[in-house]
XYZ file of C-alpha atoms in Angstrom:
570
model
C 21.616 -9.373 -22.781
C 24.171 -9.530 -19.302
C 26.956 -8.380 -21.365
C 29.069 -5.300 -20.576
C 31.584 -4.011 -23.390
C 30.988 -7.135 -25.296
C 31.686 -9.539 -22.214
C 29.683 -11.510 -19.708
C 29.099 -9.714 -16.340
C 30.168 -12.038 -13.512
C 29.031 -11.158 -9.870
C 30.639 -12.326 -6.811
C 33.485 -13.613 -8.970
C 31.632 -16.663 -9.554
C 27.961 -16.127 -11.262
C 28.083 -15.342 -14.958
C 24.762 -13.309 -16.101
C 24.036 -14.561 -19.493
C 20.475 -13.738 -20.677
C 17.531 -11.656 -18.900
C 14.808 -14.214 -18.680
C 12.316 -12.089 -16.570
C 11.513 -8.907 -15.216
C 9.128 -7.441 -12.724
C 8.654 -4.894 -9.877
C 10.899 -7.097 -7.374
C 13.880 -6.875 -9.963
C 15.408 -8.660 -13.131
C 16.120 -12.507 -13.398
C 19.055 -13.710 -15.359
C 19.673 -16.953 -16.545
C 23.354 -17.695 -15.518
C 25.925 -20.246 -15.050
C 27.815 -20.899 -11.718
C 31.229 -21.070 -12.872
C 32.557 -22.933 -9.630
C 30.498 -25.581 -9.786
C 29.630 -25.626 -13.421
C 25.678 -25.642 -13.154
C 23.062 -23.623 -14.794
C 21.057 -21.135 -12.075
C 18.933 -18.025 -11.993
C 19.920 -15.018 -10.744
C 17.613 -12.322 -9.323
C 19.200 -8.765 -9.213
C 17.323 -6.680 -6.946
C 16.628 -3.101 -7.884
C 17.983 0.037 -5.775
C 15.679 2.730 -4.596
C 17.679 5.901 -5.535
C 15.533 8.077 -3.308
C 16.719 6.416 -0.101
C 19.736 7.752 1.886
C 22.726 5.880 2.042
C 21.920 4.513 5.531
C 18.192 3.643 4.614
C 19.470 1.913 1.177
C 22.242 -0.093 3.402
C 19.399 -0.862 5.752
C 17.040 -2.203 2.793
C 20.113 -4.270 1.616
C 20.716 -6.198 5.055
C 17.041 -6.772 5.248
C 16.992 -8.257 1.865
C 19.970 -10.350 2.545
C 18.849 -11.469 5.765
C 15.194 -12.419 4.616
C 16.441 -14.206 1.585
C 18.799 -16.030 3.845
C 15.545 -17.421 5.791
C 14.044 -18.251 2.400
C 17.091 -20.382 1.451
C 16.711 -22.547 4.543
C 13.394 -23.815 3.342
C 13.470 -27.361 1.942
C 10.583 -28.173 0.146
C 9.870 -29.809 -3.491
C 7.473 -27.141 -4.284
C 9.394 -24.306 -3.128
C 12.214 -22.636 -5.200
C 15.600 -23.551 -4.208
C 17.634 -20.714 -3.068
C 21.154 -21.494 -3.544
C 23.215 -18.209 -2.562
C 22.501 -14.731 -1.540
C 25.285 -12.359 -2.618
C 26.348 -8.866 -2.971
C 27.892 -6.973 -5.478
C 28.315 -3.062 -5.964
C 26.242 -2.839 -2.937
C 23.486 -4.641 -4.890
C 21.980 -7.665 -3.420
C 21.436 -10.898 -5.738
C 19.531 -14.057 -4.917
C 21.001 -17.144 -6.850
C 18.359 -19.654 -7.433
C 17.625 -23.068 -9.309
C 16.772 -22.654 -13.110
C 13.319 -24.267 -13.743
C 12.892 -25.262 -17.134
C 8.995 -24.165 -17.881
C 6.986 -21.096 -17.793
C 4.913 -19.729 -15.238
C 1.233 -20.663 -14.723
C 0.262 -17.268 -15.861
C 2.096 -17.969 -19.049
C 0.047 -21.365 -19.208
C -3.208 -20.000 -18.795
C -2.343 -17.191 -21.245
C -1.430 -19.581 -23.834
C -3.492 -22.355 -23.494
C -6.601 -21.206 -21.313
C -7.679 -22.372 -17.845
C -7.069 -25.857 -16.753
C -9.462 -28.458 -15.153
C -10.758 -29.230 -11.844
C -8.141 -31.826 -11.259
C -5.229 -29.933 -12.650
C -6.261 -27.166 -10.443
C -6.633 -29.356 -7.454
C -3.066 -30.973 -7.902
C -1.397 -27.235 -8.365
C -3.536 -26.136 -5.449
C -2.507 -28.903 -3.008
C 0.977 -28.730 -4.115
C 1.073 -25.089 -3.434
C -0.534 -25.777 0.156
C 2.109 -28.210 1.098
C 4.452 -25.431 0.042
C 2.926 -22.808 2.032
C 2.695 -24.990 5.203
C 6.403 -25.380 5.010
C 7.131 -21.743 4.741
C 4.653 -20.709 7.444
C 6.247 -23.429 9.582
C 9.590 -21.938 8.779
C 8.402 -18.275 9.941
C 8.243 -17.089 6.351
C 5.218 -15.364 4.709
C 5.146 -15.381 1.094
C 2.706 -12.084 0.471
C 2.499 -12.241 -3.283
C 0.663 -15.604 -4.170
C -0.295 -15.303 -7.854
C -0.119 -17.148 -11.209
C 2.838 -15.230 -12.400
C 4.902 -16.476 -9.463
C 3.970 -20.180 -9.613
C 6.312 -22.182 -12.113
C 5.553 -25.411 -13.896
C 8.272 -27.415 -14.888
C 8.307 -28.660 -18.393
C 8.245 -32.392 -18.821
C 7.699 -32.958 -15.324
C 4.711 -30.889 -14.338
C 6.300 -30.273 -10.798
C 4.849 -27.249 -9.330
C 7.260 -24.640 -7.920
C 6.436 -21.366 -5.606
C 8.784 -18.729 -6.476
C 9.625 -14.895 -6.143
C 9.906 -14.548 -2.416
C 10.955 -11.146 -3.286
C 8.332 -9.299 -0.836
C 8.227 -12.150 1.908
C 8.253 -11.763 5.251
C 10.103 -13.318 8.186
C 8.027 -13.708 11.291
C 9.405 -10.934 13.924
C 11.162 -8.844 11.273
C 9.872 -5.555 9.956
C 10.322 -5.216 6.090
C 11.148 -1.817 4.448
C 8.043 -2.734 2.165
C 6.049 -3.042 4.975
C 6.837 0.357 6.309
C 7.243 2.115 3.273
C 4.484 1.470 0.760
C 1.841 -1.283 -0.232
C 3.184 -4.487 -2.157
C 1.587 -7.254 -4.053
C -0.882 -7.780 -6.854
C -4.322 -6.112 -5.376
C -6.419 -9.069 -7.191
C -4.861 -11.541 -5.099
C -4.634 -9.591 -1.991
C -6.394 -10.491 1.127
C -8.853 -8.046 2.697
C -7.106 -7.714 5.785
C -3.883 -6.715 4.177
C -5.858 -3.877 2.306
C -6.583 -2.492 5.651
C -2.865 -1.941 6.340
C -2.558 -3.996 9.571
C -0.102 -6.627 10.308
C -1.244 -10.143 8.561
C -0.282 -13.596 8.957
C -0.463 -16.973 7.071
C -4.245 -16.746 6.353
C -3.487 -13.846 3.957
C -1.545 -16.464 1.694
C -4.498 -18.577 1.698
C -6.611 -15.940 0.616
C -4.296 -15.428 -2.295
C -4.371 -18.792 -3.008
C -8.221 -19.244 -3.518
C -8.060 -16.456 -5.888
C -5.214 -18.486 -7.833
C -7.523 -21.287 -7.849
C -10.247 -19.188 -9.475
C -7.997 -17.923 -11.972
C -6.684 -21.369 -12.995
C -9.909 -22.583 -13.557
C -11.684 -19.619 -15.288
C -8.714 -17.513 -16.628
C -9.131 -14.804 -14.705
C -9.366 -13.631 -10.968
C -12.963 -13.053 -9.295
C -11.644 -9.625 -8.375
C -10.482 -8.332 -11.522
C -12.199 -4.941 -12.312
C -11.276 -2.019 -14.765
C -9.739 -0.080 -11.996
C -8.005 0.114 -8.739
C -10.689 1.238 -6.829
C -13.068 -1.321 -8.267
C -10.659 -4.120 -7.324
C -10.428 -2.660 -3.992
C -14.287 -2.677 -3.597
C -14.662 -6.044 -5.038
C -12.051 -7.488 -2.390
C -13.404 -5.743 0.696
C -17.025 -5.262 -0.024
C -18.554 -6.825 -2.880
C -20.303 -10.183 -2.833
C -17.795 -12.983 -3.399
C -19.087 -14.916 -6.596
C -16.515 -17.948 -7.354
C -16.745 -18.656 -11.108
C -19.036 -21.392 -12.479
C -15.753 -23.587 -13.189
C -14.818 -23.718 -9.473
C -18.119 -26.131 -8.639
C -16.132 -29.141 -8.439
C -13.982 -27.474 -5.902
C -16.309 -24.866 -4.315
C -16.168 -26.065 -0.583
C -12.362 -25.205 -0.762
C -12.482 -21.885 -2.961
C -15.408 -20.648 -0.336
C -13.396 -21.622 2.618
C -10.278 -19.987 1.267
C -12.079 -16.684 0.071
C -13.860 -16.332 3.591
C -13.150 -12.562 4.329
C -12.671 -13.274 8.378
C -9.222 -14.565 8.840
C -10.523 -16.481 11.830
C -12.888 -18.317 9.643
C -10.783 -19.123 6.686
C -9.858 -22.500 5.674
C -6.552 -23.466 6.946
C -3.734 -24.954 4.719
C -3.795 -28.534 6.473
C -7.780 -28.784 5.723
C -7.448 -27.201 2.262
C -4.966 -29.640 1.112
C -6.621 -32.585 2.627
C -9.956 -31.798 0.604
C -7.939 -31.286 -2.505
C -6.382 -34.361 -2.293
C -9.217 -36.224 -1.394
C -10.955 -34.746 -4.582
C -7.837 -36.225 -6.514
C -8.482 -39.399 -4.998
C -12.276 -39.705 -5.396
C -13.460 -37.122 -7.914
C -15.494 -35.621 -5.131
C -14.587 -32.630 -2.599
C -15.477 -33.643 0.931
C -17.159 -31.162 3.402
C -15.222 -28.979 5.395
C -14.093 -30.517 8.831
C -14.955 -28.131 11.927
C -11.571 -26.639 13.082
C -10.016 -27.846 16.136
C -9.103 -24.726 17.791
C -8.765 -23.855 21.410
C -9.906 -20.777 22.667
C -11.540 -18.727 25.777
C -15.052 -18.275 25.248
C -16.239 -14.505 25.216
C -19.569 -12.895 25.216
C -19.384 -12.565 21.768
C -19.280 -16.333 21.275
C -22.391 -17.147 23.060
C -25.997 -17.392 21.767
C -28.256 -14.537 22.905
C -30.564 -15.340 25.727
C -33.527 -13.178 26.662
C -36.739 -13.726 28.560
C -39.950 -14.316 26.771
C -41.085 -10.846 27.105
C -40.198 -7.815 25.467
C -37.668 -5.345 26.472
C -36.679 -1.844 25.705
C -32.995 -1.518 25.148
C -32.213 2.053 24.818
C -28.718 1.501 25.580
C -28.358 -1.312 23.027
C -25.452 -0.157 21.196
C -23.300 -0.273 24.398
C -24.615 -3.804 25.791
C -22.270 -6.448 25.297
C -24.502 -9.152 23.894
C -24.251 -9.295 20.393
C -25.566 -12.120 18.324
C -22.780 -14.647 16.981
C -23.396 -17.779 15.136
C -24.045 -20.492 17.828
C -21.057 -22.216 16.910
C -17.924 -20.832 18.797
C -15.409 -18.982 16.645
C -12.544 -16.920 17.506
C -13.195 -13.195 17.716
C -12.476 -11.445 14.216
C -9.530 -9.421 13.923
C -9.484 -5.380 14.458
C -9.305 -5.197 10.711
C -12.041 -7.347 10.025
C -14.298 -5.563 12.598
C -13.263 -2.380 11.046
C -14.599 -3.815 7.542
C -17.716 -5.292 9.153
C -18.746 -1.729 10.653
C -18.102 -0.003 7.190
C -20.332 -2.396 5.782
C -23.589 -1.352 7.527
C -24.553 0.750 4.958
C -24.003 1.516 1.108
C -22.464 5.010 1.882
C -20.148 3.941 4.317
C -18.968 1.007 2.111
C -18.134 3.352 -0.767
C -16.567 5.695 1.568
C -14.277 2.781 3.035
C -13.375 1.883 -0.958
C -12.599 5.771 -1.450
C -10.286 5.762 1.775
C -8.691 2.559 0.639
C -7.881 4.005 -2.968
C -6.624 7.075 -1.247
C -4.346 5.162 1.167
C -2.941 2.754 -1.434
C -2.376 5.659 -3.648
C -0.557 7.573 -0.931
C 1.586 4.469 -0.323
C 2.660 4.337 -3.923
C 0.526 1.583 -5.588
C 0.959 2.053 -9.256
C -1.126 1.156 -12.263
C 1.688 -1.437 -13.041
C 0.361 -3.581 -10.423
C -2.517 -4.278 -12.339
C -0.568 -5.686 -15.013
C 0.262 -8.750 -12.950
C -2.855 -9.524 -12.373
C -22.399 -14.382 -6.364
C -24.481 -14.662 -3.258
C -27.140 -16.694 -2.796
C -30.415 -16.930 -4.612
C -30.001 -13.543 -6.899
C -26.513 -12.299 -7.241
C -27.503 -8.602 -7.434
C -24.473 -6.563 -6.937
C -26.028 -3.062 -6.620
C -28.307 -1.789 -3.814
C -31.140 -3.986 -3.313
C -29.967 -6.857 -4.626
C -30.803 -9.242 -1.880
C -31.162 -12.854 -1.948
C -34.424 -15.332 -1.986
C -36.750 -14.998 0.922
C -39.755 -13.032 0.367
C -43.250 -13.826 1.538
C -45.990 -14.179 -1.044
C -48.975 -11.791 -0.462
C -51.563 -13.330 1.558
C -49.054 -15.768 3.351
C -49.871 -17.132 6.553
C -46.750 -15.299 7.703
C -48.532 -12.206 8.885
C -47.220 -10.145 5.689
C -50.115 -7.950 4.879
C -51.498 -8.242 1.309
C -51.913 -5.511 -0.907
C -54.314 -3.300 0.173
C -53.681 -3.435 3.927
C -54.449 0.005 5.809
C -51.341 1.497 6.712
C -50.180 1.268 10.361
C -52.450 -2.040 10.832
C -50.748 -5.104 12.251
C -51.203 -8.092 10.300
C -52.769 -11.535 11.886
C -49.662 -13.169 13.447
C -47.468 -10.121 13.482
C -45.232 -9.500 16.590
C -46.642 -7.266 19.053
C -44.153 -4.263 19.410
C -42.863 -4.167 15.871
C -43.095 -0.699 14.259
C -46.206 0.405 12.438
C -46.490 2.602 9.314
C -45.141 6.250 10.104
C -43.334 5.108 13.556
C -39.848 4.970 14.069
C -37.985 1.867 14.921
C -37.826 1.112 18.477
C -35.394 -0.673 20.705
C -37.733 -3.477 21.484
C -36.825 -7.039 20.155
C -38.879 -9.750 18.594
C -39.914 -13.036 20.521
C -38.395 -15.919 18.858
C -40.881 -18.678 18.264
C -40.047 -22.117 19.597
C -37.035 -23.752 17.752
C -35.750 -20.354 16.964
C -33.560 -17.571 18.540
C -33.280 -13.914 18.472
C -30.346 -12.535 16.334
C -29.499 -9.094 17.007
C -27.240 -8.122 14.266
C -24.516 -5.513 14.426
C -25.517 -4.126 10.912
C -28.687 -2.481 12.765
C -31.470 -5.257 12.569
C -32.881 -7.937 14.644
C -34.944 -11.071 13.294
C -35.540 -14.618 14.461
C -33.487 -17.411 12.968
C -33.633 -21.323 13.508
C -31.369 -22.547 16.143
C -27.849 -23.678 15.162
C -27.717 -21.323 12.204
C -24.823 -19.391 11.990
C -23.886 -15.651 10.768
C -21.966 -15.201 7.692
C -21.441 -11.601 6.788
C -20.815 -11.144 2.824
C -20.098 -7.454 1.884
C -23.397 -5.341 2.411
C -25.535 -8.601 2.869
C -25.746 -10.665 6.036
C -26.292 -14.131 6.161
C -27.666 -16.870 8.651
C -27.031 -20.024 7.477
C -27.729 -23.610 8.679
C -25.065 -26.484 9.013
C -24.085 -27.540 5.259
C -25.569 -24.183 4.066
C -28.947 -26.081 3.202
C -30.950 -22.949 3.986
C -29.627 -19.357 3.910
C -31.616 -16.611 5.110
C -30.401 -13.317 4.023
C -30.643 -9.594 4.819
C -29.681 -6.339 3.198
C -30.082 -2.663 4.447
C -29.353 -0.165 1.723
C -30.524 3.318 0.599
C -34.165 3.548 -1.305
C -33.667 3.242 -4.973
C -35.459 4.686 -7.882
C -38.684 2.831 -8.482
C -39.063 1.840 -4.956
C -39.020 -1.848 -4.027
C -40.897 -2.783 -7.044
C -38.220 -1.358 -9.149
C -35.826 -3.088 -7.497
C -37.328 -6.449 -7.701
C -38.166 -6.051 -11.328
C -34.655 -5.253 -12.077
C -33.106 -8.038 -10.148
C -35.698 -10.450 -11.709
C -34.461 -9.245 -15.417
C -30.844 -9.902 -14.327
C -31.983 -13.638 -12.778
C -31.086 -15.631 -15.743
C -27.449 -13.649 -16.074
C -26.584 -14.218 -12.238
C -28.403 -17.314 -11.009
C -27.529 -20.652 -13.203
C -30.961 -22.138 -14.620
C -32.995 -19.270 -13.568
C -36.647 -20.252 -14.134
C -40.357 -19.747 -12.726
C -39.350 -16.212 -11.515
C -42.436 -13.787 -10.866
C -42.417 -10.286 -9.193
C -45.460 -9.375 -7.177
C -46.537 -5.688 -5.675
C -47.812 -6.213 -2.020
C -47.179 -4.294 1.200
C -45.396 -5.148 4.454
C -46.607 -3.405 7.677
C -48.276 -0.967 5.520
C -45.309 -0.119 3.649
C -44.688 -0.563 -0.366
C -43.111 -3.788 -0.818
C -42.355 -6.310 -3.486
C -42.178 -10.224 -3.516
C -39.707 -12.002 -5.668
C -39.974 -15.833 -6.082
C -37.928 -18.134 -8.453
C -36.310 -21.329 -8.945
C -33.039 -22.023 -10.145
C -30.060 -24.757 -10.515
C -27.897 -23.524 -7.407
C -24.150 -22.742 -7.990
C -23.024 -26.322 -8.498
C -24.485 -29.716 -9.484
C -23.948 -30.972 -6.299
C -26.158 -28.368 -4.615
C -28.859 -29.058 -6.938
C -32.008 -26.835 -7.756
C -32.983 -24.361 -5.053
C -36.097 -22.037 -4.807
C -35.864 -18.586 -3.385
C -38.407 -16.145 -1.717
C -37.532 -12.527 -1.375
C -39.348 -9.871 0.159
C -38.291 -6.225 -0.253
C -39.992 -3.048 1.243
C -39.169 0.625 1.938
C -39.701 2.168 5.609
C -38.385 5.250 7.565
C -35.849 6.273 4.643
C -34.545 2.649 4.073
C -34.886 -0.007 1.792
C -34.867 -3.581 3.431
C -34.543 -7.082 1.524
C -35.100 -10.194 3.486
C -35.170 -13.642 1.464
C -34.575 -17.253 1.922
C -33.300 -20.066 -0.368
C -33.351 -23.650 0.100
C -33.420 -26.995 -1.815
C -36.698 -27.461 -3.962
C -37.304 -30.377 -1.755
C -37.387 -28.362 1.168
C -39.682 -25.491 0.310
C -42.241 -25.866 3.068
C -39.637 -25.408 5.627
C -37.743 -22.494 3.584
C -41.466 -20.811 3.538
C -41.578 -21.094 7.457
C -37.972 -19.584 7.809
C -38.887 -17.156 5.598
C -42.158 -15.915 7.079
C -40.613 -16.058 10.515
C -37.664 -13.886 9.605
C -40.120 -11.306 7.856
C -42.673 -11.230 10.615
C -40.024 -10.726 13.423
C -37.835 -8.395 11.339
C -37.123 -5.241 13.520
C -34.938 -2.453 12.531
C -32.487 -1.512 15.585
């Protein structure tokens, strides 16, 4: 290996290539000797694209050399050291330090997942490396276990393979010509094809932590289309092994880049875990911004009003805590999530786009919600009123079209079509007019968190979670949907118990109530109870649920009753 005609190949008159030690989509890595300084090094030989014209090939080489030179300026103990960038026979080579040790992917394959402390150590070191890279204007864009080296003996963590890195202000050939990276670790905003920032690297690190803890990425699927759907649309369910680091993992795997956990805060939380054995809560981000109408809570007079032009109204309910307006790509993804058919269409479009961009199956070789964890239509979370509840939900046998006691005036009756009238919020609640096409009353202080086809309104600290899902009707109706979900309860809800499904009605429409207790997604979260009501009306399947700690069931039931009573399709 590394020889030509029985002799070692020497490039730039200095580096003797002795043995090939790695090969990937971005080139071949050689073990080599720097004959001038007498030291061992690693040399990456970057491939040539034979389809390019001579001018484009030269442009590619120039960009590669320029961006490799930028990476060479980085000085950090957890970033691979780039010694030199050279060119031989019109082919670029990157000369780097030689690490005695394998990759994190090799380690997981040979010895299985790591424990929470080791994952926290690796994650904190990588976050420190990413901060240095981002401050230097360099985005990595391919964070995955195969690109993390662990030095033998010292355990030093080294981020390597900046082969598709992007320098701020520069346009890379890979960016204009094809999709690059590993889909299982690629942020949803990058999937959309728009220009991305440092937040995309942080998403990839969140997926890497899940892999280190469980042995595989949470987005691994049997096909490229399945991976894209999981990244962009499906509910994100971190593995059970991530429980000790769950606040960090959830924060990094936030689909909205504006709400994603930043590198400084994520590193602080992981190092606190290493020091104390507990992951502290996330601190509120300190961001300066100019409030927009989207940031302000919805205010309406205490009377019902028709809104025939609601879709053009500037007021859209957002979490009461201010947050930066989502990026164009995130808004596009949210819009696509309004219905299951549109979500499927988005996944199909993404598959077509990536296929057209030259994504191959070789990329794959590198490679929960709240309450019930269902992934198919109707997989809503807890939050359904029981038959005969004081919420105003009708019991079985209610006359179709007859408003129940306590129901909100102006809500549609059986056989009617949804109107633009919005519900009135009881004291302590506010009306949330959701972009997904519904409105309901939620407690003051609850913030909106979309997750795929589901929309959550959660309390600070996520003690209470109100979930909503609107999808196409399914075989068997609401009762069939709830029974199938209950059958899967033990598999998707840790410690699932005391589950029961009851046939009922809601505003004269067929409905089913599912109620159960489970252990939560972590020991720290504790046991939780879920109420979940599913009903069909006007050709749609509606699912509303509430989940809360078992010690706060009475408050949860109140939130649930209010949510169901005030729910209005818009």
